[in-house]
């Protein structure tokens, strides 16, 4: 039976730019960066969570056909894809740190039933929730 989620895709427009964003801005570490059969396998993850890797995947053959890849790139570029939720101990402080690094904040920190939440965009256009859980 399935025991855990180990990898999750985040569709990006430029893998080199995404690698810089996720490592230099968000502080993640590169787990893998290799090219196999024409496909670049680039994964990153939070330093404190070694069992999860985000696949920074460019929509392109051989993963999808070119017509589908173009549609996916358009959707990513429009910023309509939400890629997930990140946890933080202090949402307000994390947002200020991200803002200082030039990150687009879509939604300022706000009280929610589950804690404090903000929303930001990565350099490709994907949006993420940033949540400080209620204690």
C-alpha positions as a LaTeX table, in Angstrom:
\begin{tabular}{lrrr}
\hline
Residue & $x$ (\AA) & $y$ (\AA) & $z$ (\AA) \\
\hline
Unk1 & 0.00 & 0.00 & 0.00 \\
Unk2 & 1.03 & 3.64 & $-0.41$ \\
Unk3 & 2.99 & 4.93 & 2.58 \\
Unk4 & 3.83 & 8.57 & 1.73 \\
Unk5 & 4.17 & 11.21 & $-0.96$ \\
Unk6 & 7.81 & 11.56 & $-1.99$ \\
Unk7 & 7.72 & 13.83 & $-5.08$ \\
Unk8 & 5.33 & 16.48 & $-6.37$ \\
Unk9 & 5.62 & 18.42 & $-9.65$ \\
Unk10 & 5.75 & 22.19 & $-9.86$ \\
Unk11 & 5.52 & 23.29 & $-13.49$ \\
Unk12 & 8.03 & 26.04 & $-14.24$ \\
Unk13 & 8.81 & 28.13 & $-17.29$ \\
Unk14 & 12.60 & 28.12 & $-16.90$ \\
Unk15 & 14.37 & 25.49 & $-14.82$ \\
Unk16 & 17.52 & 27.56 & $-14.21$ \\
Unk17 & 15.48 & 30.53 & $-12.99$ \\
Unk18 & 13.29 & 28.27 & $-10.86$ \\
Unk19 & 16.36 & 26.61 & $-9.36$ \\
Unk20 & 17.69 & 30.04 & $-8.32$ \\
Unk21 & 14.29 & 31.09 & $-6.91$ \\
Unk22 & 13.72 & 27.95 & $-4.86$ \\
Unk23 & 17.29 & 27.80 & $-3.52$ \\
Unk24 & 18.34 & 31.47 & $-3.17$ \\
Unk25 & 14.96 & 32.99 & $-2.31$ \\
Unk26 & 13.10 & 30.20 & $-0.50$ \\
Unk27 & 16.22 & 28.55 & 0.95 \\
Unk28 & 15.53 & 25.06 & $-0.38$ \\
Unk29 & 18.31 & 22.66 & $-1.30$ \\
Unk30 & 18.86 & 20.94 & $-4.63$ \\
Unk31 & 18.28 & 17.22 & $-4.30$ \\
Unk32 & 18.88 & 16.15 & $-7.92$ \\
Unk33 & 19.89 & 17.94 & $-11.10$ \\
Unk34 & 20.62 & 15.54 & $-13.93$ \\
Unk35 & 19.71 & 15.12 & $-17.57$ \\
Unk36 & 18.52 & 11.69 & $-18.64$ \\
Unk37 & 17.39 & 10.90 & $-22.18$ \\
Unk38 & 16.90 & 14.60 & $-22.93$ \\
Unk39 & 14.85 & 15.27 & $-19.80$ \\
Unk40 & 16.26 & 17.44 & $-17.01$ \\
Unk41 & 15.34 & 15.94 & $-13.64$ \\
Unk42 & 15.59 & 18.85 & $-11.20$ \\
Unk43 & 14.30 & 18.43 & $-7.67$ \\
Unk44 & 14.49 & 20.67 & $-4.62$ \\
Unk45 & 13.16 & 20.51 & $-1.09$ \\
Unk46 & 13.07 & 22.29 & 2.24 \\
Unk47 & 16.23 & 21.60 & 4.21 \\
Unk48 & 14.25 & 20.28 & 7.17 \\
Unk49 & 12.11 & 17.92 & 5.10 \\
Unk50 & 14.37 & 15.39 & 3.38 \\
Unk51 & 11.56 & 13.00 & 2.43 \\
Unk52 & 9.78 & 15.42 & 0.04 \\
Unk53 & 11.12 & 16.61 & $-3.31$ \\
Unk54 & 9.50 & 19.18 & $-5.57$ \\
Unk55 & 10.13 & 18.37 & $-9.22$ \\
Unk56 & 10.79 & 21.67 & $-11.01$ \\
Unk57 & 9.47 & 20.43 & $-14.34$ \\
Unk58 & 9.32 & 22.34 & $-17.58$ \\
Unk59 & 6.22 & 21.46 & $-19.62$ \\
Unk60 & 7.86 & 20.05 & $-22.74$ \\
Unk61 & 8.36 & 16.80 & $-24.61$ \\
Unk62 & 8.99 & 14.03 & $-23.68$ \\
Unk63 & 6.79 & 14.66 & $-20.60$ \\
Unk64 & 3.90 & 15.96 & $-22.72$ \\
Unk65 & 3.33 & 16.62 & $-26.41$ \\
Unk66 & 4.21 & 20.12 & $-27.68$ \\
Unk67 & 0.59 & 21.32 & $-28.02$ \\
Unk68 & $-0.16$ & 20.35 & $-24.42$ \\
Unk69 & 3.14 & 21.81 & $-23.24$ \\
Unk70 & 2.24 & 25.16 & $-24.80$ \\
Unk71 & $-1.15$ & 25.15 & $-23.08$ \\
Unk72 & 0.50 & 24.32 & $-19.75$ \\
Unk73 & 3.12 & 27.07 & $-20.18$ \\
Unk74 & 0.32 & 29.55 & $-20.89$ \\
Unk75 & $-1.56$ & 28.54 & $-17.73$ \\
Unk76 & 1.60 & 28.71 & $-15.59$ \\
Unk77 & 2.49 & 32.12 & $-17.03$ \\
Unk78 & $-1.01$ & 33.44 & $-16.34$ \\
Unk79 & $-0.59$ & 32.51 & $-12.70$ \\
Unk80 & $-3.71$ & 30.39 & $-12.48$ \\
Unk81 & $-2.09$ & 27.27 & $-11.02$ \\
Unk82 & $-1.83$ & 26.85 & $-7.28$ \\
Unk83 & 1.00 & 24.53 & $-6.46$ \\
Unk84 & 0.50 & 23.87 & $-2.75$ \\
Unk85 & 0.92 & 25.14 & 0.78 \\
Unk86 & 4.10 & 25.76 & 2.73 \\
Unk87 & 4.28 & 25.88 & 6.52 \\
Unk88 & 6.07 & 28.52 & 8.54 \\
Unk89 & 6.46 & 29.33 & 12.24 \\
Unk90 & 5.83 & 33.08 & 11.66 \\
Unk91 & 3.82 & 33.97 & 8.57 \\
Unk92 & 4.14 & 37.75 & 8.96 \\
Unk93 & 7.93 & 37.63 & 9.34 \\
Unk94 & 8.26 & 35.17 & 6.45 \\
Unk95 & 6.22 & 37.45 & 4.18 \\
Unk96 & 8.43 & 40.42 & 5.03 \\
Unk97 & 11.54 & 38.35 & 4.26 \\
Unk98 & 10.06 & 37.21 & 0.94 \\
Unk99 & 8.98 & 40.75 & 0.06 \\
Unk100 & 12.51 & 42.01 & 0.76 \\
Unk101 & 13.77 & 39.43 & $-1.74$ \\
Unk102 & 11.37 & 40.72 & $-4.41$ \\
Unk103 & 8.74 & 37.99 & $-4.18$ \\
Unk104 & 5.23 & 38.91 & $-5.31$ \\
Unk105 & 2.83 & 38.70 & $-2.40$ \\
Unk106 & $-0.70$ & 38.09 & $-3.67$ \\
Unk107 & $-2.44$ & 38.07 & $-0.31$ \\
Unk108 & $-1.16$ & 39.69 & 2.87 \\
Unk109 & $-1.09$ & 37.62 & 6.06 \\
Unk110 & $-4.60$ & 37.22 & 7.44 \\
Unk111 & $-6.19$ & 35.38 & 10.32 \\
Unk112 & $-7.96$ & 32.20 & 9.22 \\
Unk113 & $-9.71$ & 29.48 & 11.25 \\
Unk114 & $-6.59$ & 27.31 & 10.88 \\
Unk115 & $-3.97$ & 30.01 & 11.56 \\
Unk116 & $-2.37$ & 32.89 & 9.67 \\
Unk117 & $-2.16$ & 32.59 & 5.89 \\
Unk118 & $-0.58$ & 34.59 & 3.08 \\
Unk119 & $-0.25$ & 33.79 & $-0.62$ \\
Unk120 & 2.80 & 34.40 & $-2.82$ \\
Unk121 & 3.93 & 33.65 & $-6.37$ \\
Unk122 & 7.07 & 31.89 & $-7.54$ \\
Unk123 & 9.10 & 33.23 & $-10.46$ \\
Unk124 & 7.07 & 31.22 & $-12.99$ \\
Unk125 & 3.66 & 32.38 & $-11.77$ \\
Unk126 & 2.59 & 29.49 & $-9.53$ \\
Unk127 & 0.93 & 30.58 & $-6.32$ \\
Unk128 & 1.50 & 29.04 & $-2.91$ \\
Unk129 & $-0.21$ & 29.39 & 0.42 \\
Unk130 & 2.14 & 30.20 & 3.29 \\
Unk131 & 0.55 & 29.12 & 6.55 \\
Unk132 & 1.36 & 29.50 & 10.22 \\
Unk133 & $-0.76$ & 26.88 & 11.98 \\
Unk134 & $-2.92$ & 27.93 & 14.89 \\
Unk135 & $-1.41$ & 26.83 & 18.17 \\
\hline
\end{tabular}
